[in-house]
Short mmCIF file of C-alpha atoms in Angstrom, two decimals:
data_model
loop_
_atom_site.label_atom_id
_atom_site.label_comp_id
_atom_site.label_asym_id
_atom_site.label_seq_id
_atom_site.Cartn_x
_atom_site.Cartn_y
_atom_site.Cartn_z
CA MET B 1 8.88 -25.72 18.91
CA LEU B 2 9.14 -29.86 20.66
CA PHE B 3 11.54 -28.68 22.82
CA SER B 4 12.70 -25.31 23.54
CA ASN B 5 15.87 -23.98 23.25
CA GLU B 6 15.39 -23.26 27.30
CA ALA B 7 15.85 -26.93 26.97
CA LEU B 8 18.75 -27.46 25.05
CA GLU B 9 19.92 -24.68 27.92
CA PHE B 10 20.00 -27.35 30.63
CA LEU B 11 20.98 -30.16 28.87
CA TYR B 12 23.99 -28.55 28.01
CA ILE B 13 24.65 -26.40 31.60
CA ASN B 14 23.62 -28.88 33.75
CA ARG B 15 26.07 -31.63 32.67
CA LEU B 16 28.33 -29.03 32.07
CA ASN B 17 27.92 -28.80 36.37
CA ASP B 18 27.70 -32.42 36.67
CA SER B 19 26.19 -31.52 40.05
CA ARG B 20 23.75 -32.72 42.12
CA GLU B 21 23.50 -29.55 44.26
CA TRP B 22 22.76 -28.23 40.80
CA TYR B 23 20.10 -30.21 39.33
CA ASN B 24 18.04 -31.13 43.02
CA GLU B 25 18.58 -27.01 43.01
CA HIS B 26 16.72 -27.59 39.50
CA LYS B 27 14.80 -30.22 39.37
CA PRO B 28 11.02 -28.28 38.04
CA GLU B 29 12.53 -26.68 35.56
CA TYR B 30 13.83 -30.58 34.83
CA ARG B 31 10.22 -32.00 34.46
CA ARG B 32 9.05 -28.67 33.09
CA LEU B 33 11.09 -29.14 30.57
CA ILE B 34 12.12 -31.78 29.80
CA ILE B 35 9.26 -34.97 31.24
CA GLU B 36 5.87 -32.91 30.13
CA PRO B 37 7.23 -32.71 26.95
CA MET B 38 8.31 -35.66 26.60
CA THR B 39 5.01 -37.12 27.54
CA ARG B 40 3.39 -35.87 25.79
CA LEU B 41 5.60 -36.65 22.40
CA ILE B 42 4.99 -40.15 24.18
CA ASP B 43 0.82 -39.57 23.92
CA GLU B 44 1.53 -38.22 21.03
CA LEU B 45 3.13 -41.35 19.44
CA THR B 46 1.51 -44.20 20.79
CA PRO B 47 -1.08 -44.97 18.61
CA THR B 48 0.88 -45.21 16.06
CA VAL B 49 3.48 -47.53 18.62
CA LEU B 50 0.54 -49.50 18.71
CA SER B 51 -1.05 -49.85 15.85
CA ILE B 52 2.45 -51.59 14.55
CA ASP B 53 3.21 -54.47 17.70
CA PRO B 54 0.15 -53.52 21.41
CA GLU B 55 1.68 -55.07 22.92
CA LEU B 56 5.18 -52.18 23.21
CA ASP B 57 5.62 -50.50 26.72
CA CYS B 58 4.33 -46.87 26.28
CA THR B 59 4.26 -45.62 30.08
CA PRO B 60 5.51 -41.63 29.62
CA LYS B 61 7.70 -42.75 32.91
CA ILE B 62 11.36 -42.09 34.09
CA GLY B 63 12.92 -45.83 33.92
CA ARG B 64 9.48 -47.23 32.04
CA CYS B 65 9.26 -44.92 28.10
CA ILE B 66 11.61 -42.19 28.42
CA SER B 67 15.76 -42.63 29.91
CA ARG B 68 16.91 -40.99 33.43
CA LEU B 69 19.12 -38.14 33.80
CA TYR B 70 22.05 -39.28 35.48
CA ARG B 71 23.50 -42.32 34.20
CA ASP B 72 25.43 -45.54 36.02
CA THR B 73 29.07 -44.79 36.81
CA ARG B 74 29.29 -48.19 38.70
CA PHE B 75 31.33 -50.00 34.88
CA SER B 76 32.11 -46.86 33.18
CA LYS B 77 35.63 -45.18 32.67
CA ASP B 78 33.82 -41.71 32.82
CA LYS B 79 32.61 -40.73 36.88
CA SER B 80 29.97 -37.83 34.40
CA LEU B 81 27.07 -37.80 36.52
CA TYR B 82 25.21 -36.22 33.92
CA ARG B 83 24.38 -37.00 30.69
CA ASP B 84 23.20 -34.87 28.16
CA VAL B 85 20.81 -36.18 25.92
CA VAL B 86 17.44 -37.30 27.49
CA TRP B 87 15.52 -40.43 25.28
CA CYS B 88 12.09 -42.22 24.89
CA THR B 89 11.70 -45.79 23.80
CA PHE B 90 8.31 -48.22 23.02
CA SER B 91 9.53 -51.66 24.44
CA ARG B 92 7.69 -55.36 25.77
CA ARG B 93 8.44 -54.96 28.49
CA GLY B 94 10.75 -57.40 30.87
CA ASP B 95 12.42 -58.21 27.72
CA ASP B 96 15.09 -58.16 25.46
CA LEU B 97 13.86 -57.11 22.46
CA PRO B 98 14.09 -54.85 19.97
CA CYS B 99 12.82 -50.89 20.78
CA PHE B 100 11.58 -48.51 18.99
CA PHE B 101 13.29 -44.81 20.16
CA PHE B 102 13.26 -40.57 19.73
CA GLU B 103 16.07 -38.88 21.06
CA PHE B 104 16.91 -35.31 20.55
CA SER B 105 20.76 -33.10 23.42
CA PRO B 106 22.09 -30.21 22.30
CA ARG B 107 24.10 -32.03 18.93
CA CYS B 108 21.41 -33.57 17.29
CA VAL B 109 17.69 -34.85 16.89
CA ARG B 110 18.15 -39.06 16.62
CA TRP B 111 14.43 -41.54 16.09
CA GLY B 112 14.99 -45.28 14.69
CA MET B 113 14.06 -48.67 15.07
CA GLY B 114 16.69 -50.89 16.21
CA TYR B 115 18.12 -54.94 18.01
CA TYR B 116 21.16 -53.11 20.98
CA CYS B 117 23.56 -55.45 21.43
CA THR B 118 21.47 -58.84 18.99
CA PRO B 119 22.25 -61.75 20.48
CA ARG B 120 24.32 -64.10 18.54
CA PRO B 121 21.76 -66.31 17.60
CA VAL B 122 20.09 -63.79 17.10
CA MET B 123 22.50 -62.07 14.65
CA GLU B 124 22.34 -65.49 12.92
CA GLN B 125 19.27 -66.39 11.89
CA LEU B 126 19.24 -62.77 10.46
CA ARG B 127 21.81 -63.62 8.28
CA LEU B 128 20.01 -66.95 7.28
CA MET B 129 17.57 -65.26 6.77
CA ALA B 130 19.29 -61.64 4.25
CA ALA B 131 21.47 -64.67 2.52
CA GLY B 132 18.47 -66.95 1.57
CA ASN B 133 15.84 -63.96 0.59
CA HIS B 134 13.16 -64.59 3.31
CA PRO B 135 10.39 -62.59 2.18
CA LEU B 136 10.89 -60.73 6.10
CA TYR B 137 14.19 -59.29 4.31
CA THR B 138 13.20 -57.89 1.96
CA ALA B 139 9.67 -56.68 2.50
CA ALA B 140 11.79 -54.58 5.50
CA MET B 141 14.96 -53.66 3.39
CA ASN B 142 11.59 -52.59 0.91
CA SER B 143 10.07 -50.75 3.57
CA VAL B 144 12.90 -48.72 5.08
CA ARG B 145 13.91 -47.67 1.71
CA SER B 146 10.64 -45.81 1.31
CA SER B 147 11.88 -43.48 3.81
CA SER B 148 15.12 -41.43 2.76
CA ARG B 149 16.24 -40.61 6.49
CA LEU B 150 16.46 -43.81 7.49
CA VAL B 151 20.26 -45.03 7.63
CA LEU B 152 21.61 -48.26 8.42
CA THR B 153 23.51 -48.50 11.45
CA GLY B 154 25.28 -51.14 14.10
CA GLU B 155 28.91 -52.41 14.69
CA LYS B 156 30.57 -54.26 12.07
CA TYR B 157 33.04 -56.86 12.24
CA LYS B 158 37.00 -55.50 11.02
CA ARG B 159 36.70 -58.12 7.97
CA PRO B 160 33.73 -58.22 5.80
CA HIS B 161 32.72 -62.12 6.55
CA PHE B 162 30.80 -62.58 3.95
CA PRO B 163 32.71 -61.28 0.06
CA LEU B 164 30.88 -63.05 -2.09
CA GLN B 165 27.17 -61.01 -0.68
CA PRO B 166 25.60 -58.31 -2.55
CA ALA B 167 26.73 -55.12 -1.32
CA GLU B 168 24.02 -53.86 0.49
CA LYS B 169 23.69 -57.86 2.28
CA GLN B 170 27.17 -57.44 3.11
CA ASP B 171 26.30 -54.21 4.68
CA PHE B 172 23.80 -55.84 7.21
CA MET B 173 25.20 -59.21 7.66
CA ASP B 174 28.73 -58.17 8.48
CA ARG B 175 27.39 -55.90 11.49
CA LYS B 176 27.66 -57.44 14.85
CA ASP B 177 23.54 -56.31 14.99
CA VAL B 178 21.25 -53.64 13.73
CA CYS B 179 19.04 -51.28 14.11
CA PHE B 180 18.38 -47.65 11.59
CA ILE B 181 18.59 -44.69 12.72
CA CYS B 182 17.26 -41.20 11.45
CA THR B 183 20.29 -38.08 12.14
CA LEU B 184 19.11 -34.93 11.91
CA PRO B 185 20.07 -32.04 13.86
CA VAL B 186 18.93 -29.76 16.59
CA SER B 187 17.09 -27.64 14.20
CA ALA B 188 15.02 -30.35 13.20
CA LEU B 189 12.80 -29.93 16.63
CA ALA B 190 11.24 -27.03 15.45
CA LEU B 191 9.77 -28.51 12.23
CA PRO B 192 5.94 -28.38 12.81
CA ASP B 193 5.23 -31.62 11.48
CA ILE B 194 7.95 -33.06 13.14
CA ILE B 195 5.17 -36.07 15.07
CA SER B 196 4.26 -35.74 11.51
CA LEU B 197 7.88 -37.71 10.62
CA ILE B 198 8.47 -39.41 13.62
CA CYS B 199 5.66 -41.96 13.04
CA GLU B 200 6.43 -42.10 9.00
CA ASP B 201 9.45 -43.58 9.51
CA PHE B 202 8.15 -45.60 12.89
CA ILE B 203 5.84 -47.14 9.44
CA ALA B 204 7.74 -47.80 7.56
CA LEU B 205 10.53 -49.87 10.07
CA ALA B 206 7.58 -51.24 11.43
CA PRO B 207 8.02 -54.92 8.86
CA ALA B 208 12.01 -54.29 9.70
CA TYR B 209 10.81 -54.90 13.95
CA LYS B 210 8.64 -57.81 12.51
CA LEU B 211 11.67 -58.75 10.50
CA PHE B 212 13.43 -59.16 13.90
CA MET B 213 11.51 -60.26 15.90
CA SER B 214 10.91 -63.73 13.55
CA ALA B 215 14.22 -64.14 14.32
CA ASN B 216 14.18 -63.79 18.42
CA SER B 217 11.95 -66.38 18.24
CA SER B 218 13.91 -69.09 15.60
CA ALA B 219 16.43 -68.48 17.47
CA TYR B 220 15.02 -69.29 20.73
CA LYS B 221 12.82 -72.34 19.62
CA PRO B 222 13.60 -75.52 21.54
CA ASP B 223 15.24 -77.12 18.81
CA ASN B 224 17.85 -74.44 18.90
CA GLY B 225 18.96 -75.56 21.79
CA GLY B 226 17.38 -71.90 23.51
CA ALA B 227 19.60 -68.95 25.52
CA ASN B 228 23.04 -68.81 25.41
#
């Protein structure tokens, strides 16, 4: 099993206690149950990730690829100290760009690729590419369809902005940010081929990643006025 039932129980109990004292007393369990398996997962995914983009960061450390368990509550109404979800991300260091990810919690398992909080100029470029049937858009959507697990998600406008477009393009263009995610029950952690499934979907998402990176480059060319 990729992550044990004991790991899921640790996340649940730590979140339930929501106590620095409890967490500090159980740090060895956190490293054994969460960090060590996550490090092994990252190591196994790294060849596939780097085949997509050699500049993606695959460093298996907390604060780099591996998320922190405690929450930054400074600007949140929810003052809970700890979350019960852990994830790893693969993105270019120092840039607010698309990333591949894997996450799990006692509720579900998810993986995919997205451009979270997509800058408006980039989203505008993506809409233009979709409306104009740009080859990168077509290749991305065809590749995503090759996986029955991946679903387009992201925040949408309350009202349709592009009613004359075909339904699939509307679904893409009416979003404020875009990502493609596979969501499975937490029991999927026990699948013997889960690493292969993640790698298959990452490869299927490679054309979408290329699409997002191209839109980012076009949005921030000097003649487009740069980032706002």
